Coordinates of C-alpha atoms and ligand atoms in Angstrom, one line a residue:
X1 CA 0.0 0.0 0.0
X2 CA 2.8 2.4 0.9
X3 CA 4.3 4.3 -2.0
X4 CA 7.0 6.9 -2.2
X5 CA 4.8 9.7 -1.2
X6 CA 2.8 9.0 1.8
X7 CA 1.5 12.6 1.9
X8 CA -0.1 12.2 -1.5
X9 CA -1.9 9.1 -0.2
X10 CA -3.2 11.0 2.8
X11 CA -4.5 13.7 0.5
X12 CA -6.1 11.2 -1.7
X13 CA -7.6 9.4 1.3
X14 CA -9.1 12.6 2.6
X15 CA -10.5 13.4 -0.8
X16 CA -11.9 9.9 -1.2
X17 CA -13.4 10.1 2.3
X18 CA -15.1 13.4 1.4
X19 CA -16.5 11.8 -1.8
X20 CA -17.9 8.9 0.2
X21 CA -19.2 10.9 3.0
X22 CA -22.8 10.9 1.8
X23 CA -23.0 7.1 2.0
X24 CA -21.1 7.3 5.3
X25 CA -23.5 9.7 6.9
X26 CA -26.7 7.9 5.8
X27 CA -25.5 4.4 6.5
X28 CA -23.0 4.7 9.3
X29 CA -25.5 4.2 12.1
X30 CA -27.6 1.7 10.4
X31 CA -25.4 -1.3 9.9
X32 CA -27.8 -4.2 9.2
X33 CA -25.5 -6.6 7.5
X34 CA -28.1 -6.7 4.8
X35 CA -26.8 -3.9 2.7
X36 CA -26.3 -4.3 -1.0
X37 CA -23.2 -6.3 -1.8
X38 CA -22.6 -7.2 1.9
X39 CA -21.1 -10.7 2.1
X40 CA -23.2 -13.1 4.2
X41 CA -20.6 -15.9 4.6
X42 CA -17.4 -13.8 5.0
X43 CA -16.0 -11.7 7.8
X44 CA -16.6 -8.0 7.3
X45 CA -16.2 -5.2 9.8
X46 CA -19.5 -3.7 11.0
X47 CA -18.5 -0.4 9.3
X48 CA -15.6 1.6 7.9
X49 CA -12.3 0.6 6.3
X50 CA -10.5 -2.7 6.7
X51 CA -7.5 -4.2 4.9
X52 CA -5.0 -6.9 5.9
X53 CA -5.7 -9.7 8.4
X54 CA -3.3 -9.3 11.4
X55 CA -2.3 -11.1 14.6
X56 CA -4.1 -14.3 13.8
X57 CA -3.6 -16.5 16.8
X58 CA -5.5 -19.4 18.4
X59 CA -5.7 -19.3 22.2
X60 CA -8.1 -20.9 24.7
X61 CA -10.6 -22.1 22.1
X62 CA -10.7 -18.8 20.2
X63 CA -9.4 -17.9 16.8
X64 CA -8.4 -14.2 17.1
X65 CA -8.6 -12.2 13.9
X66 CA -7.2 -8.7 14.1
X67 CA -7.2 -6.5 11.0
X68 CA -5.9 -3.2 9.6
X69 CA -8.7 -0.9 10.5
X70 CA -9.5 2.8 10.1
X71 CA -12.6 3.6 12.3
X72 CA -13.1 7.1 10.9
X73 CA -13.7 6.4 7.2
X74 CA -14.4 3.9 4.5
X75 CA -10.9 4.5 2.9
X76 CA -7.5 3.8 4.3
X77 CA -6.2 6.2 7.0
X78 CA -4.2 6.0 10.2
X79 CA -4.2 2.4 11.0
X80 CA -5.5 0.6 14.1
X81 CA -5.9 -3.1 14.8
X82 CA -9.6 -4.0 14.7
X83 CA -10.4 -7.2 16.6
X84 CA -12.8 -10.1 16.5
X85 CA -12.9 -13.7 17.7
X86 CA -14.5 -16.9 16.5
X87 CA -14.9 -20.4 18.0
X88 CA -15.5 -22.1 14.7
X89 CA -13.8 -19.9 12.0
X90 CA -17.3 -19.2 10.6
X91 CA -19.2 -17.0 13.0
X92 CA -17.4 -13.9 14.5
X93 CA -17.9 -11.8 17.5
X94 CA -16.7 -8.2 17.1
X95 CA -14.5 -6.9 19.9
X96 CA -13.3 -3.4 20.7
X97 CA -10.3 -2.0 18.8
X98 CA -7.2 -3.7 20.2
X99 CA -4.4 -1.3 19.2
X100 CA -4.6 2.5 18.6
X101 CA -1.9 4.7 17.0
X102 CA 0.5 6.3 19.5
X103 CA 3.4 8.7 19.6
X104 CA 5.6 6.3 17.7
X105 CA 3.2 6.0 14.8
X106 CA 0.2 4.3 13.3
X107 CA -0.2 0.5 13.7
X108 CA 0.4 -1.4 10.5
X109 CA 0.4 -5.1 9.8
X110 CA 1.9 -7.8 12.0
X111 CA 1.3 -11.0 13.8
X112 CA 0.7 -12.5 17.3
X113 CA 1.9 -15.6 19.1
X114 CA 1.2 -17.2 22.4
X115 CA 4.4 -16.9 24.5
X116 CA 3.9 -20.3 26.2
X117 CA 7.1 -20.2 28.3
X118 CA 6.8 -16.5 29.0
X119 CA 10.2 -16.0 27.3
X120 CA 9.4 -12.3 27.2
X121 CA 8.8 -12.1 30.9
X122 CA 5.8 -10.0 30.2
X123 CA 3.4 -12.0 32.3
X124 CA 3.5 -11.8 36.0
X125 CA 1.0 -14.3 37.0
X126 CA 1.8 -17.4 35.1
X127 CA -0.7 -16.9 32.3
X128 CA 1.1 -17.0 29.0
X129 CA 1.0 -13.6 27.4
X130 CA -0.3 -13.1 23.9
X131 CA 2.4 -11.1 22.1
X132 CA 1.8 -9.0 19.0
X133 CA 4.6 -7.7 16.8
X134 CA 3.5 -5.0 14.4
X135 CA 4.9 -2.2 12.2
X136 CA 4.8 1.4 13.2
X137 CA 4.7 3.9 10.4
X138 CA 5.7 7.4 11.5
X139 CA 4.4 10.2 9.3
X140 CA 6.5 12.9 10.9
X141 CA 9.8 11.1 10.2
X142 CA 8.6 10.4 6.7
X143 CA 7.7 14.0 6.2
X144 CA 11.2 15.0 7.4
X145 CA 12.6 13.1 4.4
X146 CA 14.3 10.4 6.4
X147 CA 14.0 6.8 5.3
X148 CA 13.7 5.2 8.8
X149 CA 9.9 5.8 9.3
X150 CA 8.9 2.2 9.7
X151 CA 10.0 0.0 12.6
X152 CA 8.6 -2.8 14.7
X153 CA 6.7 -2.5 17.9
X154 CA 5.4 -5.0 20.5
X155 CA 2.2 -5.2 22.5
X156 CA 0.9 -7.8 24.9
X157 CA -2.2 -9.1 26.6
X158 CA -2.6 -11.2 29.7
X159 CA -6.3 -11.4 29.5
X160 CA -7.1 -13.5 26.5
X161 CA -6.5 -10.7 24.1
X162 CA -9.2 -8.5 25.6
X163 CA -6.9 -5.6 26.5
X164 CA -3.4 -4.8 25.2
X165 CA -0.4 -2.9 26.6
X166 CA 2.3 -1.5 24.4
X167 CA 5.8 -2.5 25.4
X168 CA 7.7 0.2 27.1
X169 CA 10.9 -0.5 25.2
X170 CA 9.3 0.0 21.8
X171 CA 10.5 -0.1 19.1
X172 CA 11.8 -3.6 19.5
X173 CA 13.4 -3.5 16.1
X174 CA 14.5 -0.2 14.7
X175 CA 14.8 0.6 11.0
X176 CA 18.1 -0.2 9.5
X177 CA 17.7 2.5 6.7
X178 CA 15.1 0.8 4.4
X179 CA 12.0 2.7 3.4
X180 CA 9.8 -0.3 3.2
X181 CA 10.4 -2.3 6.4
X182 CA 7.3 -3.9 7.7
X183 CA 4.7 -6.6 8.4
X184 CA 6.5 -8.9 10.9
X185 CA 5.3 -12.5 11.1
X186 CA 6.7 -14.4 14.1
X187 CA 6.9 -18.1 14.8
X188 CA 8.6 -20.3 17.4
X189 CA 11.2 -22.6 15.8
X190 CA 11.8 -25.5 18.2
X191 CA 14.8 -26.9 16.2
X192 CA 16.8 -23.7 16.6
X193 CA 15.3 -22.8 19.9
X194 CA 14.4 -19.3 19.0
X195 CA 11.7 -17.0 17.8
X196 CA 11.9 -16.3 14.1
X197 CA 10.6 -13.1 12.5
X198 CA 10.1 -12.7 8.8
X199 CA 9.8 -9.2 7.7
X200 CA 9.2 -7.5 4.3
X201 CA 12.1 -5.2 3.4
X202 CA 11.3 -3.7 0.0
X203 CA 12.4 -6.4 -2.5
X204 CA 13.3 -9.2 -0.1
X205 CA 12.3 -10.9 3.1
X206 CA 14.6 -10.4 6.1
X207 CA 14.9 -13.1 8.8
X208 CA 15.5 -12.1 12.4
X209 CA 15.9 -14.3 15.5
X210 CA 15.1 -13.7 19.2
X211 CA 15.1 -15.5 22.5
X212 CA 12.6 -13.3 24.2
X213 CA 10.5 -11.5 21.5
X214 CA 11.9 -8.1 22.7
X215 CA 15.4 -8.1 21.3
X216 CA 16.1 -9.2 17.8
X217 CA 19.2 -10.1 15.7
X218 CA 19.4 -10.4 12.0
X219 CA 19.8 -13.9 10.5
X220 CA 19.6 -13.5 6.7
X221 CA 17.7 -12.2 3.7
X222 CA 16.0 -14.0 0.9
X223 CA 14.4 -13.2 -2.4
X224 CA 16.1 -10.3 -4.1
X225 CA 16.6 -12.2 -7.3
X226 CA 13.8 -14.7 -7.3
X227 CA 10.1 -14.6 -7.8
X228 CA 7.9 -11.7 -9.0
X229 CA 9.2 -8.1 -8.3
X230 CA 6.7 -5.9 -10.1
X231 CA 6.1 -4.0 -6.8
X232 CA 7.0 -4.0 -3.2
X233 CA 7.1 -7.2 -1.1
X234 CA 4.7 -7.2 1.9
X235 CA 3.2 -9.4 4.5
X236 CA 5.3 -12.5 4.5
X237 CA 4.5 -15.8 6.4
X238 CA 6.8 -18.7 7.1
X239 CA 5.7 -22.1 8.3
X240 CA 6.8 -25.8 8.2
X241 CA 4.9 -28.5 6.3
X242 CA 5.4 -32.2 6.0
X243 CA 5.2 -33.7 2.5
X244 CA 2.7 -36.7 2.8
X245 CA 4.5 -38.9 0.3
X246 CA 7.9 -38.8 2.1
X247 CA 7.2 -37.3 5.5
X248 CA 10.0 -34.8 4.6
X249 CA 9.8 -31.4 6.4
X250 CA 9.8 -28.4 4.1
X251 CA 9.2 -24.7 4.7
X252 CA 6.7 -22.4 3.0
X253 CA 7.4 -18.7 2.6
X254 CA 4.4 -16.7 1.5
X255 CA 5.1 -13.2 0.1
X256 CA 2.6 -10.7 -1.0
X257 CA 3.5 -8.3 -3.7
X258 CA 1.9 -5.0 -4.8
X259 CA 1.6 -4.3 -7.7
X260 CA 2.9 -7.0 -10.1
X261 CA 0.7 -10.0 -9.4
X262 CA -0.3 -12.5 -12.1
X263 CA -3.5 -10.8 -13.1
X264 CA -2.4 -7.3 -12.0
X265 CA -2.2 -5.3 -8.8
X266 CA -1.9 -7.0 -5.5
X267 CA -1.3 -10.8 -5.2
X268 CA 0.5 -13.4 -3.2
X269 CA 3.3 -15.7 -4.4
X270 CA 5.1 -18.5 -2.5
X271 CA 8.3 -20.3 -2.2
X272 CA 9.0 -23.8 -0.8
X273 CA 12.4 -24.8 0.5
X274 CA 14.5 -25.5 3.6
X275 CA 15.0 -23.4 6.6
X276 CA 17.9 -24.2 9.0
X277 CA 17.2 -21.7 11.7
X278 CA 19.2 -19.1 9.9
X279 CA 18.6 -19.1 6.2
X280 CA 15.7 -20.0 3.8
X281 CA 16.9 -21.8 0.7
X282 CA 14.5 -22.5 -2.1
X283 CA 14.2 -26.1 -3.2
X284 CA 15.9 -26.7 -6.6
X285 CA 13.0 -28.8 -7.8
X286 CA 10.6 -26.1 -6.8
X287 CA 12.7 -23.3 -8.4
X288 CA 13.3 -25.2 -11.7
X289 CA 9.6 -25.1 -12.5
X290 CA 9.0 -21.5 -11.4
X291 CA 9.0 -20.4 -15.0
X292 CA 6.3 -22.8 -15.9
X293 CA 3.6 -20.1 -15.9
X294 CA 5.7 -17.5 -17.6
X295 CA 4.5 -15.7 -20.6
X296 CA 5.8 -12.5 -21.9
X297 CA 4.2 -10.3 -19.3
X298 CA 3.8 -12.8 -16.4
X299 CA 6.5 -12.9 -13.9
X300 CA 8.0 -16.3 -13.0
X301 CA 6.5 -17.1 -9.7
X302 CA 4.2 -19.6 -8.0
X303 CA 0.8 -17.9 -7.2
X304 CA -1.3 -18.7 -4.2
X305 CA -4.3 -17.3 -6.0
X306 CA -4.7 -16.3 -9.7
X307 CA -7.7 -14.0 -9.0
X308 CA -7.4 -10.3 -8.2
X309 CA -8.9 -10.3 -4.7
X310 CA -6.8 -12.3 -2.3
X311 CA -4.0 -10.2 -0.7
X312 CA -1.8 -10.0 2.3
X313 CA -3.1 -13.4 3.6
X314 CA -1.2 -15.3 6.3
X315 CA -1.9 -18.3 8.6
X316 CA -3.0 -18.8 12.2
X317 CA -0.4 -19.2 14.9
X318 CA -0.8 -21.8 17.7
X319 CA -3.4 -24.0 16.2
X320 CA -3.1 -27.0 18.5
X321 CA -0.8 -29.9 17.3
X322 CA -3.7 -32.4 17.5
X323 CA -5.5 -30.3 14.9
X324 CA -2.3 -29.6 13.0
X325 CA -3.7 -27.6 10.2
X326 CA -2.4 -24.5 8.5
X327 CA -5.4 -22.2 8.2
X328 CA -5.1 -19.1 6.0
X329 CA -7.2 -16.0 5.5
X330 CA -6.5 -13.2 3.1
X331 CA -7.9 -9.7 2.5
X332 CA -10.4 -10.1 -0.3
X333 CA -9.5 -7.0 -2.3
X334 CA -6.7 -5.3 -4.3
X335 CA -4.9 -2.0 -3.8
X336 CA -5.7 -1.2 -7.5
X337 CA -9.3 -0.4 -6.5
X338 CA -9.9 -1.5 -2.9
X339 CA -10.7 2.0 -1.7
X340 CA -13.3 2.8 -4.3
X341 CA -15.3 -0.4 -4.5
X342 CA -19.1 0.4 -4.4
X343 CA -19.9 -0.9 -0.9
X344 CA -21.8 1.4 1.5
X345 CA -20.8 1.9 5.1
X346 CA -18.0 -0.7 5.2
X347 CA -15.2 -1.6 2.9
X348 CA -13.6 -5.0 2.4
X349 CA -14.1 -8.6 3.5
X350 CA -11.7 -11.5 4.3
X351 CA -11.6 -14.6 2.2
X352 CA -13.1 -17.8 3.7
X353 CA -10.7 -19.7 5.9
X354 CA -8.6 -22.1 3.8
X355 CA -6.4 -25.0 4.7
X356 CA -3.0 -25.1 3.1
X357 CA -1.1 -28.3 2.5
X358 CA 2.0 -29.1 0.4
X359 CA 2.4 -32.2 -1.7
X360 CA 4.7 -33.4 -4.5
X361 CA 3.7 -32.7 -8.1
X362 CA 5.6 -33.4 -11.4
X363 CA 6.7 -29.8 -11.0
X364 CA 8.1 -30.1 -7.5
X365 CA 6.3 -29.5 -4.2
X366 CA 3.3 -27.2 -4.5
X367 CA 0.6 -25.8 -2.2
X368 CA -2.8 -27.5 -2.3
X369 CA -5.6 -25.5 -0.8
X370 CA -9.1 -26.3 0.3
X371 CA -11.9 -24.5 2.2
X372 CA -11.4 -25.2 5.9
X373 CA -13.6 -28.2 6.9
X374 CA -15.7 -25.8 9.1
X375 CA -17.0 -24.1 5.9
X376 CA -19.3 -27.2 5.4
X377 CA -21.2 -26.0 8.5
X378 CA -22.7 -23.4 6.3
X379 CA -24.6 -25.9 4.1
X380 CA -28.3 -26.2 4.7
X381 CA -29.6 -28.0 1.6
X382 CA -27.9 -30.1 -1.0
X383 CA -29.0 -30.7 -4.6
X384 CA -27.5 -33.1 -7.1
X385 CA -28.0 -32.2 -10.8
X386 CA -27.8 -34.7 -13.6
X387 CA -26.7 -33.2 -16.9
X388 CA -27.2 -35.4 -19.9
X389 CA -24.4 -35.5 -22.5
X390 CA -26.3 -33.5 -25.2
X391 CA -27.5 -30.7 -22.8
X392 CA -25.6 -27.5 -23.3
X393 CA -27.5 -25.0 -21.1
X394 CA -28.9 -26.2 -17.8
X395 CA -30.7 -24.0 -15.3
X396 CA -29.8 -24.9 -11.7
X397 CA -33.2 -24.8 -10.1
X398 CA -33.4 -24.5 -6.4
X399 CA -30.1 -22.9 -5.7
X400 CA -30.0 -19.3 -4.4
X401 CA -28.0 -17.4 -7.0
X402 CA -26.8 -14.9 -4.4
X403 CA -25.1 -17.4 -2.1
X404 CA -24.2 -21.0 -2.9
X405 CA -21.5 -23.7 -3.1
X406 CA -20.9 -25.9 -6.2
X407 CA -18.8 -29.0 -6.6
X408 CA -18.3 -29.8 -10.3
X409 CA -16.3 -32.4 -12.2
X410 CA -16.1 -32.1 -15.9
X411 CA -14.5 -34.2 -18.6
X412 CA -13.4 -31.4 -20.9
X413 CA -13.5 -31.5 -24.6
X414 CA -10.7 -29.9 -26.7
X415 CA -12.6 -26.7 -27.4
X416 CA -15.3 -24.6 -25.9
X417 CA -15.8 -23.3 -22.4
X418 CA -17.8 -24.9 -19.6
X419 CA -18.9 -22.4 -17.0
X420 CA -21.4 -21.3 -14.5
X421 CA -23.2 -18.1 -15.3
X422 CA -25.0 -15.9 -12.8
X423 CA -27.3 -13.4 -14.4
X424 CA -29.9 -10.8 -13.5
X425 CA -32.8 -9.1 -15.3
X426 CA -30.6 -6.2 -16.2
X427 CA -28.6 -8.4 -18.5
X428 CA -25.6 -8.4 -16.2
X429 CA -23.7 -11.6 -15.8
X430 CA -20.7 -13.2 -14.1
X431 CA -19.1 -16.3 -15.5
X432 CA -16.6 -18.7 -13.9
X433 CA -15.4 -22.0 -15.3
X434 CA -12.9 -23.7 -17.6
X435 CA -11.8 -22.7 -21.1
X436 CA -10.6 -25.8 -22.9
X437 CA -8.9 -23.9 -25.8
X438 CA -6.8 -22.0 -23.4
X439 CA -6.4 -24.9 -21.0
X440 CA -7.2 -22.5 -18.2
X441 CA -9.8 -21.7 -15.6
X442 CA -11.3 -18.3 -15.9
X443 CA -13.4 -15.7 -14.1
X444 CA -15.2 -13.1 -16.2
X445 CA -16.6 -10.0 -14.4
X446 CA -16.4 -7.7 -17.3
X447 CA -20.2 -7.6 -17.6
X448 CA -21.1 -8.3 -14.0
X449 CA -22.4 -4.9 -13.1
X450 CA -20.8 -1.8 -11.5
X451 CA -17.3 -1.3 -12.8
X452 CA -16.8 2.4 -13.6
X453 CA -15.6 3.2 -10.1
X454 CA -12.1 2.1 -11.3
X455 CA -10.6 1.6 -14.8
X456 CA -8.5 -1.1 -13.3
X457 CA -11.4 -3.2 -12.0
X458 CA -13.0 -5.1 -14.9
X459 CA -10.7 -4.7 -17.9
X460 CA -10.3 -8.3 -18.8
X461 CA -11.1 -11.9 -18.1
X462 CA -8.8 -13.5 -15.5
X463 CA -7.2 -16.8 -16.4
X464 CA -5.5 -19.4 -14.3
X465 CA -3.5 -22.0 -16.1
X466 CA -4.6 -25.6 -15.5
X467 CA -1.9 -27.3 -13.3
X468 CA -2.9 -30.9 -13.6
X469 CA -2.5 -32.6 -17.0
X470 CA -5.5 -34.5 -18.4
X471 CA -9.1 -33.8 -19.3
X472 CA -10.5 -34.0 -15.8
X473 CA -11.5 -30.5 -14.6
X474 CA -12.4 -30.3 -11.0
X475 CA -13.9 -27.1 -9.4
X476 CA -15.2 -26.1 -6.0
X477 CA -16.8 -22.7 -5.9
X478 CA -18.3 -20.6 -3.1
X479 CA -20.2 -17.6 -4.1
X480 CA -21.4 -14.9 -1.7
X481 CA -23.2 -11.9 -3.1
X482 CA -20.2 -10.0 -4.4
X483 CA -17.4 -12.5 -4.4
X484 CA -16.5 -15.8 -5.9
X485 CA -13.8 -18.1 -4.5
X486 CA -12.9 -21.0 -6.9
X487 CA -10.6 -23.8 -5.8
X488 CA -9.8 -26.0 -8.7
X489 CA -7.4 -28.8 -9.8
X490 CA -7.5 -30.5 -6.4
X491 CA -6.4 -27.2 -4.8
X492 CA -3.5 -26.3 -7.0
X493 CA -5.5 -23.4 -8.5
X494 CA -7.5 -20.7 -6.8
X495 CA -9.3 -17.7 -8.2
X496 CA -10.8 -15.1 -5.9
X497 CA -12.7 -12.3 -7.5
X498 CA -15.2 -9.6 -6.5
X499 CA -18.1 -8.3 -8.6
X500 CA -20.9 -5.9 -8.0
X501 CA -24.2 -6.5 -9.9
X502 CA -26.6 -3.6 -9.8
X503 CA -29.3 -6.0 -8.9
X504 CA -28.9 -9.3 -7.2
X505 CA -28.4 -12.2 -9.6
X506 CA -31.5 -14.3 -9.9
X507 CA -30.4 -17.0 -12.4
X508 CA -27.7 -19.7 -12.4
X509 CA -27.0 -21.8 -15.4
X510 CA -24.3 -24.3 -16.4
X511 CA -23.2 -23.7 -19.9
X512 CA -21.3 -26.1 -22.1
X513 CA -20.2 -24.5 -25.4
X514 CA -19.1 -27.9 -26.7
X515 CA -21.8 -30.5 -26.3
X516 CA -19.2 -33.3 -26.0
X517 CA -18.0 -31.9 -22.7
X518 CA -19.1 -34.4 -20.1
X519 CA -20.5 -33.5 -16.6
X520 CA -19.3 -36.2 -14.2
X521 CA -20.6 -34.6 -11.0
X522 CA -22.6 -31.4 -10.2
X523 CA -23.6 -30.9 -6.6
X524 CA -24.9 -27.6 -5.3
X525 CA -25.5 -26.5 -1.7
X526 CA -27.5 -23.6 -0.4
X527 CA -25.7 -21.9 2.4
X528 CA -26.8 -20.2 5.7
X529 CA -25.7 -16.7 6.3
X530 CA -23.6 -16.0 9.4
X531 CA -24.7 -12.5 10.4
Ligands
FRU601 C1 -0.5 -4.5 2.8 C2 0.0 -3.3 3.5 C3 1.1 -3.6 4.5 C4 0.9 -2.5 5.5 C5 -0.5 -2.3 5.6 C6 -1.0 -0.9 5.9 O1 -1.7 -4.4 2.3 O2 0.4 -2.3 2.6 O3 2.4 -3.7 3.9 O4 1.5 -2.9 6.8 O5 -1.1 -2.7 4.3 O6 -2.3 -0.8 6.1

C-alpha cells in the first residue's frame, strides 16, 4: 500500500473520504449486514475501512482475527488493529479496537503468538502472554525526508486478548535504513530454539531471531533475485509443512506483492524450501519449474491465487498440534481499487478460511488449498444435478443465486468453455469456469455490473492455467453476493474475484459450449448466512 509519497496518499484518502461521506452519513449508524453487496458468509467489519488480516492466533478455544482498520472512514487512513474472535472460524464476535496509533506512529500489519514459556517475561501471574509484533509507520519522520519511518513494535495481553499494553521499550526492532520495512510475522522454531521473525524489506524478506521477543538479531535475507518483483514485497509468512509422500519437512514462505501479481495489482506468491534456523533456501525442484507459468508479461513465480482479490493473507499461529492444520485468510481486495469499491458503510471482506497443505507434483512441491472443513457447516440444503451429454444449457433450479456452493467435475473436450453463469434481469452476468482452448480456468466479471468506479477493476477476463494434466476438470466454488472463490485442480489453482451487480443475480446456469463436454458430477449447496 505504501508508496514513495505518503502525503499524497493521505491527501487522496481525505479526498476519497469526502467523496464517500454521503454514503457514510446515511448508513453509518444503520449497519444491518443486509446492505447491497454485503457478504453473508465472509468476515466484514461492521462499518468503515478494513485491509490486511493481522495477529491471527488461536488461544483458549478462540481464533483471534485482528485486522488493519480505520474507524473514521471507508478509505485507508491512520491504522488501528480491529479485533474479532471466533470459536468455529465461521461466525465472528466483534470486539473493541485492540491497538490504537500512538506517539511512535500508526499501527500497520503484523502477527501475534502465544508466548507459552513467558520468554518475554511480560506475564507476572503465570498466564502465558499473547504477544503482538506489528509495524509502526511514523508520518513525521517520513515528512522530514528520512528513510527510517517504519520500525517494529510489540504489544501484549494477559487477559485472552481483551486488553493490550504497548511494550515500554518500543520499538523492539529499529529501522536499518530501508524505506519499506514492515509486516513482521513471528513463529517459534523449536529446532533452533528461538523465535523467528520474517519481515518484508522492500524487495526481499529479512529473517530475524530472538530468544525473548523483545530483542532481535538479523539472521539472513531472501528473495532479491527470485520470484515476482513488479512491486514492493509485503506481509510474509513462514511455516513448516510435512510432505505426505515422504514425510519430509519443508518450509513455505508466503510473500505478498503490490503491484505486479499474475492478473495485475496485489497478489501473493510463495516459495518452498529448507530453513535451517538461519537461512531459507528455495528447493531446486521447486525453483526449476517456477518459470512454468511464464508468458511475456507474467513474472516467474508460484501464485497462491490467480484471481485479483486475495491479498496480504497469512496463517494462524498456535493451532493445537492435535489439529495440525495451516489455516489461511486473506484480504479479499486489491490496492488497485480497494478504496473505491461500491460498498456502503463498510469496505472489504476477508476470504473464507482455507487449509494449506503441500504435496509433490511433477513440477516439484506445491501448495494445495481447500476450504477449511468448518465451511461445510454453512450448508443447509444439498442438490444433485444430472446433466445429460447433449444438454448445453442447464438452469440450476433451487439454488439461491446470491449465495451457494458448487462442486463440479467435468471431462473437458478440446474446445469450448464450460462455465457457471449468474445473471440478473438487467442483462448483467458473471461467469466462472474452464476454457478448454486456453487450458485455463477463468473468471469473467467484465459484464457483471458496476465497474466504472475504477478503470482497473474489470478490464479483462482473469485466467489461471490448469496445473494438472489431463481432461478432468475439478472445481469447488463458493459464491457470496459480491465474491467468488474458486478452488480447482484439487487445490493447485485458486481464483478469488469480486463483482458488484446492480441488482442481485436471480439465475444460475451451467453452460457447455461444446456438447461433448461431459459433466461427471454437479452438486450444489444452499448456504446459511452468518450475520
Ligand atoms: C499490505 C499493507 C502492509 C501494511 C498495511 C498498511 O496491504 O500495505 O504492507 O502494513 O497494508 O495498512
